[in-house]
């Protein structure tokens, strides 16, 4: 298939890979995803790269369909040769990787921590010589490995590492979405004819040749294999119509392999079947199974001579369709016999899970002993962090359980595991299986809870809260703690779903009333109890009654590690306008997740933490944290990027705000009063108040303030007051102020009281207004919410200017203008500029030398380096390698014209250059 520069008809692709190898030799990292149909030549291109990278370390991994349930099997292939270097890893990373690979027992590691460990290990390995990782058939890698490798790819920086992935279309879970890609298409007609001529030199019949070319449509594997099928089928199909055959090319190629398989002796077919169902291609296991099955020693040579497999330390098939053909050629009895032989050949001490899986595949009838073994395998898979494997083992355990009630109970457990793994269809099927038996007690409650969670996960918000309440009622007499936690889930599901989740009921109040019936805790109240009591009181009796309990709840939630509690506590702190508590909850959650490796909720926590810095006017930090969240979000989908939307609004960017808002709504399939819509409407109100578009601001703010929910409804009331006051809609403004005052007085924090004073001042005149504006500024300065302080200074300055107190106005407008310009809040900044000019003052627009500005990543790294953190500590915290940290610091030093960390401590950091909506 080679011609001149490289592969036949692949000059452009070969030049691209030549450059990739050159770049890696020069110390750069490179990523590429090859996508295309089976047989189009992706593997041949990977072969080309391997041949060109002879002076680099080359690692090749191929996904195998039967291996998809083996957690981290693919990642093990990548890192296996490096396991002797595990001591170079920080302890949390080393422990995570050892547990993931089953080398030691321990708590289930978070898959992002495993990915970080792999990144650090590969980076250390690449210090010796450039590294090229070639990962073929990604669609058949186990999910945990795919996520870990995608994480590594997205976090490469200064490492001389190339990662080339090859997969079919479409990517099953979009793990690699957004990475540079190359769609591999078929050969053009001239090159297709040349390849066919080389594959079938004796083919002279023009009709047959044209028929093959039409069927293959440039697919190289089809051009090589269809002549074989042609010879086997005695030209029977030459006269068939060529337009869009009902049989796909993949099916034709597989059929060609199938004919080749069926033409082999029986023992050779048996050997191929053993190789096809052994998930790791372990040649030793296959040969032991072959020997125990009485197969002759030359069967492997016969199978290899047929061009179907390659035999070395591992046995690999020449193409996945060849493996598929072998499996299809076998009868069910043959498959079961092959699995049984492999089970006997697999060491029960070193690989008990693979042995049990083979035994389960060989089973023909329920077997309670084997089902129990599978349940133990599930426990071990869960301990390694393998949610998909855990679900698969539990599902097979359920299928092999004889007693119906016990089978249904295991189906529920398998469904819970499948939901945790994101396999919603499988979870749905398991719920259906469990429903075939009449469960009761705790198992019925778990089934109802699972059904409710599935509804919410599928966006069916009209059903989830009511189902969660029903599950909580069933839990109540059996497990009070589970009942209370499920009631809290119902409240939060309603918070995020909005009123759309409660059609036919009375909204959030109905859920809160139901939650108040939760069984009392006989022990001292914990965060769940306090949050449940406080929120149910809030939505039934109001802020004044609920505030004391909510404050206790947030205080208790500061030390909680559970995701639901941390998330709820942060929302309650926002509702209470408690900046100190809000920051503490978020900081603990972020720091704890990083330190412990419990990272699954980290992107959302980072985004919420970034939102805190928006309110304090620290936009550079907010952008950097949001960037970090977005980078992690490539492997963990997080709905509604709060910070980027609200930052775009602060930046006075209508197009960016609108685009991000629509994307958030689209991604979450939001109904008209979904929680995400509250966020986007709040951002629209903020944007339009900044731009002086008060009619639009009032409409958006009213839609949020008129609803229920935490934080945004309260925050929007202040936007209603400002917009309505500017439009002189005094009744509307006064009504909003009354609602706002009820909430801020219940809170009593400087942020709350400052916001109320600012809002009340907008509706006041004379000395009262002056006093209220001063109070607002004092309170907001005390709160540290500097973005809101600047807004208070702006409206006070506007009021002073209208009252002809120009010198006083300038003293308020100047610091407000300076902050708005520094954080690039263009709308509010332009308002402040116009007012300053009207007072006779002057302004200057910042014209930065962008060569001195830092990117968000550089800003984060520089700030941590100033605090004395080492490269390894910074890398572990930001999920990049120490080498990449050093690379970024080099750029920081160059931009700041300094040479060392010591000088960095004494150098002010310049502005981060990046619009949040960019």
mmCIF file with all atom_site columns, C-alpha atoms in Angstrom, residues 595-737:
data_model
loop_
_atom_site.group_PDB
_atom_site.id
_atom_site.type_symbol
_atom_site.label_atom_id
_atom_site.label_alt_id
_atom_site.label_comp_id
_atom_site.label_asym_id
_atom_site.label_entity_id
_atom_site.label_seq_id
_atom_site.pdbx_PDB_ins_code
_atom_site.Cartn_x
_atom_site.Cartn_y
_atom_site.Cartn_z
_atom_site.occupancy
_atom_site.B_iso_or_equiv
_atom_site.pdbx_formal_charge
_atom_site.auth_seq_id
_atom_site.auth_comp_id
_atom_site.auth_asym_id
_atom_site.auth_atom_id
_atom_site.pdbx_PDB_model_num
ATOM 1   C CA . UNK A 1 595 ? -6.353  17.090 48.294 1.00 0.00 ? 595 UNK A CA 1
ATOM 2   C CA . UNK A 1 596 ? -8.367  13.881 48.529 1.00 0.00 ? 596 UNK A CA 1
ATOM 3   C CA . UNK A 1 597 ? -8.800  13.161 44.843 1.00 0.00 ? 597 UNK A CA 1
ATOM 4   C CA . UNK A 1 598 ? -12.601 13.355 45.054 1.00 0.00 ? 598 UNK A CA 1
ATOM 5   C CA . UNK A 1 599 ? -12.751 15.423 41.905 1.00 0.00 ? 599 UNK A CA 1
ATOM 6   C CA . UNK A 1 600 ? -16.005 14.521 40.152 1.00 0.00 ? 600 UNK A CA 1
ATOM 7   C CA . UNK A 1 601 ? -17.793 17.593 41.479 1.00 0.00 ? 601 UNK A CA 1
ATOM 8   C CA . UNK A 1 602 ? -14.774 19.863 41.142 1.00 0.00 ? 602 UNK A CA 1
ATOM 9   C CA . UNK A 1 603 ? -15.715 21.617 37.868 1.00 0.00 ? 603 UNK A CA 1
ATOM 10  C CA . UNK A 1 604 ? -19.009 22.834 39.324 1.00 0.00 ? 604 UNK A CA 1
ATOM 11  C CA . UNK A 1 605 ? -17.312 23.800 42.592 1.00 0.00 ? 605 UNK A CA 1
ATOM 12  C CA . UNK A 1 606 ? -14.638 25.719 40.695 1.00 0.00 ? 606 UNK A CA 1
ATOM 13  C CA . UNK A 1 607 ? -17.275 27.514 38.658 1.00 0.00 ? 607 UNK A CA 1
ATOM 14  C CA . UNK A 1 608 ? -19.186 28.461 41.812 1.00 0.00 ? 608 UNK A CA 1
ATOM 15  C CA . UNK A 1 609 ? -15.949 29.569 43.463 1.00 0.00 ? 609 UNK A CA 1
ATOM 16  C CA . UNK A 1 610 ? -15.195 31.680 40.404 1.00 0.00 ? 610 UNK A CA 1
ATOM 17  C CA . UNK A 1 611 ? -18.637 33.263 40.749 1.00 0.00 ? 611 UNK A CA 1
ATOM 18  C CA . UNK A 1 612 ? -17.719 34.367 44.253 1.00 0.00 ? 612 UNK A CA 1
ATOM 19  C CA . UNK A 1 613 ? -14.735 36.237 42.827 1.00 0.00 ? 613 UNK A CA 1
ATOM 20  C CA . UNK A 1 614 ? -17.012 37.905 40.295 1.00 0.00 ? 614 UNK A CA 1
ATOM 21  C CA . UNK A 1 615 ? -18.964 39.465 43.143 1.00 0.00 ? 615 UNK A CA 1
ATOM 22  C CA . UNK A 1 616 ? -15.744 40.639 44.806 1.00 0.00 ? 616 UNK A CA 1
ATOM 23  C CA . UNK A 1 617 ? -14.594 42.267 41.563 1.00 0.00 ? 617 UNK A CA 1
ATOM 24  C CA . UNK A 1 618 ? -11.637 39.875 41.202 1.00 0.00 ? 618 UNK A CA 1
ATOM 25  C CA . UNK A 1 619 ? -12.412 39.088 37.588 1.00 0.00 ? 619 UNK A CA 1
ATOM 26  C CA . UNK A 1 620 ? -8.902  37.853 36.761 1.00 0.00 ? 620 UNK A CA 1
ATOM 27  C CA . UNK A 1 621 ? -9.166  35.140 39.406 1.00 0.00 ? 621 UNK A CA 1
ATOM 28  C CA . UNK A 1 622 ? -12.727 34.375 38.353 1.00 0.00 ? 622 UNK A CA 1
ATOM 29  C CA . UNK A 1 623 ? -11.701 33.917 34.720 1.00 0.00 ? 623 UNK A CA 1
ATOM 30  C CA . UNK A 1 624 ? -8.780  31.689 35.656 1.00 0.00 ? 624 UNK A CA 1
ATOM 31  C CA . UNK A 1 625 ? -10.965 29.469 37.866 1.00 0.00 ? 625 UNK A CA 1
ATOM 32  C CA . UNK A 1 626 ? -13.654 29.321 35.191 1.00 0.00 ? 626 UNK A CA 1
ATOM 33  C CA . UNK A 1 627 ? -11.004 28.289 32.657 1.00 0.00 ? 627 UNK A CA 1
ATOM 34  C CA . UNK A 1 628 ? -9.861  25.531 34.983 1.00 0.00 ? 628 UNK A CA 1
ATOM 35  C CA . UNK A 1 629 ? -13.464 24.376 35.408 1.00 0.00 ? 629 UNK A CA 1
ATOM 36  C CA . UNK A 1 630 ? -14.006 24.401 31.646 1.00 0.00 ? 630 UNK A CA 1
ATOM 37  C CA . UNK A 1 631 ? -10.870 22.338 31.047 1.00 0.00 ? 631 UNK A CA 1
ATOM 38  C CA . UNK A 1 632 ? -12.080 19.713 33.503 1.00 0.00 ? 632 UNK A CA 1
ATOM 39  C CA . UNK A 1 633 ? -15.586 20.002 32.100 1.00 0.00 ? 633 UNK A CA 1
ATOM 40  C CA . UNK A 1 634 ? -14.335 18.523 28.853 1.00 0.00 ? 634 UNK A CA 1
ATOM 41  C CA . UNK A 1 635 ? -14.464 15.152 30.618 1.00 0.00 ? 635 UNK A CA 1
ATOM 42  C CA . UNK A 1 636 ? -17.166 15.931 33.189 1.00 0.00 ? 636 UNK A CA 1
ATOM 43  C CA . UNK A 1 637 ? -20.149 17.650 31.702 1.00 0.00 ? 637 UNK A CA 1
ATOM 44  C CA . UNK A 1 638 ? -21.325 20.550 33.872 1.00 0.00 ? 638 UNK A CA 1
ATOM 45  C CA . UNK A 1 639 ? -24.516 22.349 32.952 1.00 0.00 ? 639 UNK A CA 1
ATOM 46  C CA . UNK A 1 640 ? -24.821 26.120 32.930 1.00 0.00 ? 640 UNK A CA 1
ATOM 47  C CA . UNK A 1 641 ? -21.331 27.676 33.184 1.00 0.00 ? 641 UNK A CA 1
ATOM 48  C CA . UNK A 1 642 ? -22.446 30.297 35.705 1.00 0.00 ? 642 UNK A CA 1
ATOM 49  C CA . UNK A 1 643 ? -19.292 32.362 35.721 1.00 0.00 ? 643 UNK A CA 1
ATOM 50  C CA . UNK A 1 644 ? -18.809 32.735 31.987 1.00 0.00 ? 644 UNK A CA 1
ATOM 51  C CA . UNK A 1 645 ? -22.410 33.867 31.501 1.00 0.00 ? 645 UNK A CA 1
ATOM 52  C CA . UNK A 1 646 ? -22.382 36.380 34.336 1.00 0.00 ? 646 UNK A CA 1
ATOM 53  C CA . UNK A 1 647 ? -18.904 37.630 33.435 1.00 0.00 ? 647 UNK A CA 1
ATOM 54  C CA . UNK A 1 648 ? -20.058 38.294 29.887 1.00 0.00 ? 648 UNK A CA 1
ATOM 55  C CA . UNK A 1 649 ? -22.912 40.337 31.361 1.00 0.00 ? 649 UNK A CA 1
ATOM 56  C CA . UNK A 1 650 ? -20.540 42.302 33.603 1.00 0.00 ? 650 UNK A CA 1
ATOM 57  C CA . UNK A 1 651 ? -18.296 42.895 30.614 1.00 0.00 ? 651 UNK A CA 1
ATOM 58  C CA . UNK A 1 652 ? -21.193 44.557 28.811 1.00 0.00 ? 652 UNK A CA 1
ATOM 59  C CA . UNK A 1 653 ? -21.116 42.000 25.997 1.00 0.00 ? 653 UNK A CA 1
ATOM 60  C CA . UNK A 1 654 ? -24.656 41.427 24.632 1.00 0.00 ? 654 UNK A CA 1
ATOM 61  C CA . UNK A 1 655 ? -23.564 38.995 21.923 1.00 0.00 ? 655 UNK A CA 1
ATOM 62  C CA . UNK A 1 656 ? -21.438 36.902 24.280 1.00 0.00 ? 656 UNK A CA 1
ATOM 63  C CA . UNK A 1 657 ? -24.075 36.873 27.005 1.00 0.00 ? 657 UNK A CA 1
ATOM 64  C CA . UNK A 1 658 ? -26.755 35.814 24.545 1.00 0.00 ? 658 UNK A CA 1
ATOM 65  C CA . UNK A 1 659 ? -24.649 33.131 22.924 1.00 0.00 ? 659 UNK A CA 1
ATOM 66  C CA . UNK A 1 660 ? -23.556 31.587 26.217 1.00 0.00 ? 660 UNK A CA 1
ATOM 67  C CA . UNK A 1 661 ? -27.077 31.778 27.627 1.00 0.00 ? 661 UNK A CA 1
ATOM 68  C CA . UNK A 1 662 ? -28.621 30.055 24.624 1.00 0.00 ? 662 UNK A CA 1
ATOM 69  C CA . UNK A 1 663 ? -25.951 27.366 24.726 1.00 0.00 ? 663 UNK A CA 1
ATOM 70  C CA . UNK A 1 664 ? -26.621 26.752 28.440 1.00 0.00 ? 664 UNK A CA 1
ATOM 71  C CA . UNK A 1 665 ? -30.357 26.486 27.852 1.00 0.00 ? 665 UNK A CA 1
ATOM 72  C CA . UNK A 1 666 ? -29.866 24.223 24.852 1.00 0.00 ? 666 UNK A CA 1
ATOM 73  C CA . UNK A 1 667 ? -27.421 21.944 26.665 1.00 0.00 ? 667 UNK A CA 1
ATOM 74  C CA . UNK A 1 668 ? -29.743 21.440 29.616 1.00 0.00 ? 668 UNK A CA 1
ATOM 75  C CA . UNK A 1 669 ? -32.986 21.164 27.612 1.00 0.00 ? 669 UNK A CA 1
ATOM 76  C CA . UNK A 1 670 ? -34.421 23.818 29.876 1.00 0.00 ? 670 UNK A CA 1
ATOM 77  C CA . UNK A 1 671 ? -38.141 24.447 30.162 1.00 0.00 ? 671 UNK A CA 1
ATOM 78  C CA . UNK A 1 672 ? -39.268 28.059 30.330 1.00 0.00 ? 672 UNK A CA 1
ATOM 79  C CA . UNK A 1 673 ? -38.909 28.272 34.094 1.00 0.00 ? 673 UNK A CA 1
ATOM 80  C CA . UNK A 1 674 ? -35.917 25.985 34.505 1.00 0.00 ? 674 UNK A CA 1
ATOM 81  C CA . UNK A 1 675 ? -33.203 27.000 36.975 1.00 0.00 ? 675 UNK A CA 1
ATOM 82  C CA . UNK A 1 676 ? -30.820 27.655 34.094 1.00 0.00 ? 676 UNK A CA 1
ATOM 83  C CA . UNK A 1 677 ? -33.275 30.155 32.673 1.00 0.00 ? 677 UNK A CA 1
ATOM 84  C CA . UNK A 1 678 ? -33.246 32.001 35.995 1.00 0.00 ? 678 UNK A CA 1
ATOM 85  C CA . UNK A 1 679 ? -29.492 32.289 35.647 1.00 0.00 ? 679 UNK A CA 1
ATOM 86  C CA . UNK A 1 680 ? -29.646 33.560 32.082 1.00 0.00 ? 680 UNK A CA 1
ATOM 87  C CA . UNK A 1 681 ? -32.427 36.035 32.874 1.00 0.00 ? 681 UNK A CA 1
ATOM 88  C CA . UNK A 1 682 ? -30.453 37.355 35.839 1.00 0.00 ? 682 UNK A CA 1
ATOM 89  C CA . UNK A 1 683 ? -27.447 37.822 33.541 1.00 0.00 ? 683 UNK A CA 1
ATOM 90  C CA . UNK A 1 684 ? -29.659 39.655 31.040 1.00 0.00 ? 684 UNK A CA 1
ATOM 91  C CA . UNK A 1 685 ? -30.896 41.995 33.780 1.00 0.00 ? 685 UNK A CA 1
ATOM 92  C CA . UNK A 1 686 ? -27.345 42.706 34.945 1.00 0.00 ? 686 UNK A CA 1
ATOM 93  C CA . UNK A 1 687 ? -26.147 43.283 31.382 1.00 0.00 ? 687 UNK A CA 1
ATOM 94  C CA . UNK A 1 688 ? -28.950 45.682 30.479 1.00 0.00 ? 688 UNK A CA 1
ATOM 95  C CA . UNK A 1 689 ? -28.759 47.664 33.715 1.00 0.00 ? 689 UNK A CA 1
ATOM 96  C CA . UNK A 1 690 ? -25.066 48.149 32.985 1.00 0.00 ? 690 UNK A CA 1
ATOM 97  C CA . UNK A 1 691 ? -25.806 49.318 29.454 1.00 0.00 ? 691 UNK A CA 1
ATOM 98  C CA . UNK A 1 692 ? -28.636 51.602 30.578 1.00 0.00 ? 692 UNK A CA 1
ATOM 99  C CA . UNK A 1 693 ? -31.273 49.554 28.754 1.00 0.00 ? 693 UNK A CA 1
ATOM 100 C CA . UNK A 1 694 ? -33.641 49.689 31.676 1.00 0.00 ? 694 UNK A CA 1
ATOM 101 C CA . UNK A 1 695 ? -36.796 48.400 29.997 1.00 0.00 ? 695 UNK A CA 1
ATOM 102 C CA . UNK A 1 696 ? -35.039 45.185 28.967 1.00 0.00 ? 696 UNK A CA 1
ATOM 103 C CA . UNK A 1 697 ? -33.393 44.939 32.372 1.00 0.00 ? 697 UNK A CA 1
ATOM 104 C CA . UNK A 1 698 ? -36.715 45.279 34.180 1.00 0.00 ? 698 UNK A CA 1
ATOM 105 C CA . UNK A 1 699 ? -38.366 42.591 32.072 1.00 0.00 ? 699 UNK A CA 1
ATOM 106 C CA . UNK A 1 700 ? -35.561 40.086 32.629 1.00 0.00 ? 700 UNK A CA 1
ATOM 107 C CA . UNK A 1 701 ? -35.182 40.842 36.349 1.00 0.00 ? 701 UNK A CA 1
ATOM 108 C CA . UNK A 1 702 ? -38.924 40.607 36.968 1.00 0.00 ? 702 UNK A CA 1
ATOM 109 C CA . UNK A 1 703 ? -39.084 37.148 35.401 1.00 0.00 ? 703 UNK A CA 1
ATOM 110 C CA . UNK A 1 704 ? -36.454 35.937 37.877 1.00 0.00 ? 704 UNK A CA 1
ATOM 111 C CA . UNK A 1 705 ? -37.711 37.810 40.945 1.00 0.00 ? 705 UNK A CA 1
ATOM 112 C CA . UNK A 1 706 ? -41.289 36.595 40.462 1.00 0.00 ? 706 UNK A CA 1
ATOM 113 C CA . UNK A 1 707 ? -40.199 32.959 40.736 1.00 0.00 ? 707 UNK A CA 1
ATOM 114 C CA . UNK A 1 708 ? -38.936 30.793 43.545 1.00 0.00 ? 708 UNK A CA 1
ATOM 115 C CA . UNK A 1 709 ? -35.484 29.452 44.088 1.00 0.00 ? 709 UNK A CA 1
ATOM 116 C CA . UNK A 1 710 ? -32.282 30.325 45.867 1.00 0.00 ? 710 UNK A CA 1
ATOM 117 C CA . UNK A 1 711 ? -30.025 33.355 45.314 1.00 0.00 ? 711 UNK A CA 1
ATOM 118 C CA . UNK A 1 712 ? -31.081 34.547 41.873 1.00 0.00 ? 712 UNK A CA 1
ATOM 119 C CA . UNK A 1 713 ? -34.623 35.513 42.845 1.00 0.00 ? 713 UNK A CA 1
ATOM 120 C CA . UNK A 1 714 ? -33.261 37.605 45.719 1.00 0.00 ? 714 UNK A CA 1
ATOM 121 C CA . UNK A 1 715 ? -30.417 39.115 43.718 1.00 0.00 ? 715 UNK A CA 1
ATOM 122 C CA . UNK A 1 716 ? -32.792 39.968 40.892 1.00 0.00 ? 716 UNK A CA 1
ATOM 123 C CA . UNK A 1 717 ? -34.929 42.085 43.230 1.00 0.00 ? 717 UNK A CA 1
ATOM 124 C CA . UNK A 1 718 ? -32.086 44.607 43.453 1.00 0.00 ? 718 UNK A CA 1
ATOM 125 C CA . UNK A 1 719 ? -31.955 44.721 39.651 1.00 0.00 ? 719 UNK A CA 1
ATOM 126 C CA . UNK A 1 720 ? -35.728 45.303 39.544 1.00 0.00 ? 720 UNK A CA 1
ATOM 127 C CA . UNK A 1 721 ? -35.391 48.240 41.927 1.00 0.00 ? 721 UNK A CA 1
ATOM 128 C CA . UNK A 1 722 ? -32.662 49.932 39.861 1.00 0.00 ? 722 UNK A CA 1
ATOM 129 C CA . UNK A 1 723 ? -34.354 49.438 36.506 1.00 0.00 ? 723 UNK A CA 1
ATOM 130 C CA . UNK A 1 724 ? -37.804 50.447 37.772 1.00 0.00 ? 724 UNK A CA 1
ATOM 131 C CA . UNK A 1 725 ? -36.389 53.540 39.527 1.00 0.00 ? 725 UNK A CA 1
ATOM 132 C CA . UNK A 1 726 ? -34.691 54.683 36.318 1.00 0.00 ? 726 UNK A CA 1
ATOM 133 C CA . UNK A 1 727 ? -37.976 54.189 34.446 1.00 0.00 ? 727 UNK A CA 1
ATOM 134 C CA . UNK A 1 728 ? -39.847 55.966 37.271 1.00 0.00 ? 728 UNK A CA 1
ATOM 135 C CA . UNK A 1 729 ? -42.089 52.954 37.813 1.00 0.00 ? 729 UNK A CA 1
ATOM 136 C CA . UNK A 1 730 ? -42.218 53.703 41.506 1.00 0.00 ? 730 UNK A CA 1
ATOM 137 C CA . UNK A 1 731 ? -44.882 51.173 42.529 1.00 0.00 ? 731 UNK A CA 1
ATOM 138 C CA . UNK A 1 732 ? -42.971 48.335 40.905 1.00 0.00 ? 732 UNK A CA 1
ATOM 139 C CA . UNK A 1 733 ? -39.752 49.470 42.562 1.00 0.00 ? 733 UNK A CA 1
ATOM 140 C CA . UNK A 1 734 ? -41.366 49.799 46.006 1.00 0.00 ? 734 UNK A CA 1
ATOM 141 C CA . UNK A 1 735 ? -42.928 46.329 45.783 1.00 0.00 ? 735 UNK A CA 1
ATOM 142 C CA . UNK A 1 736 ? -39.556 44.812 44.885 1.00 0.00 ? 736 UNK A CA 1
ATOM 143 C CA . UNK A 1 737 ? -37.886 46.744 47.716 1.00 0.00 ? 737 UNK A CA 1
#
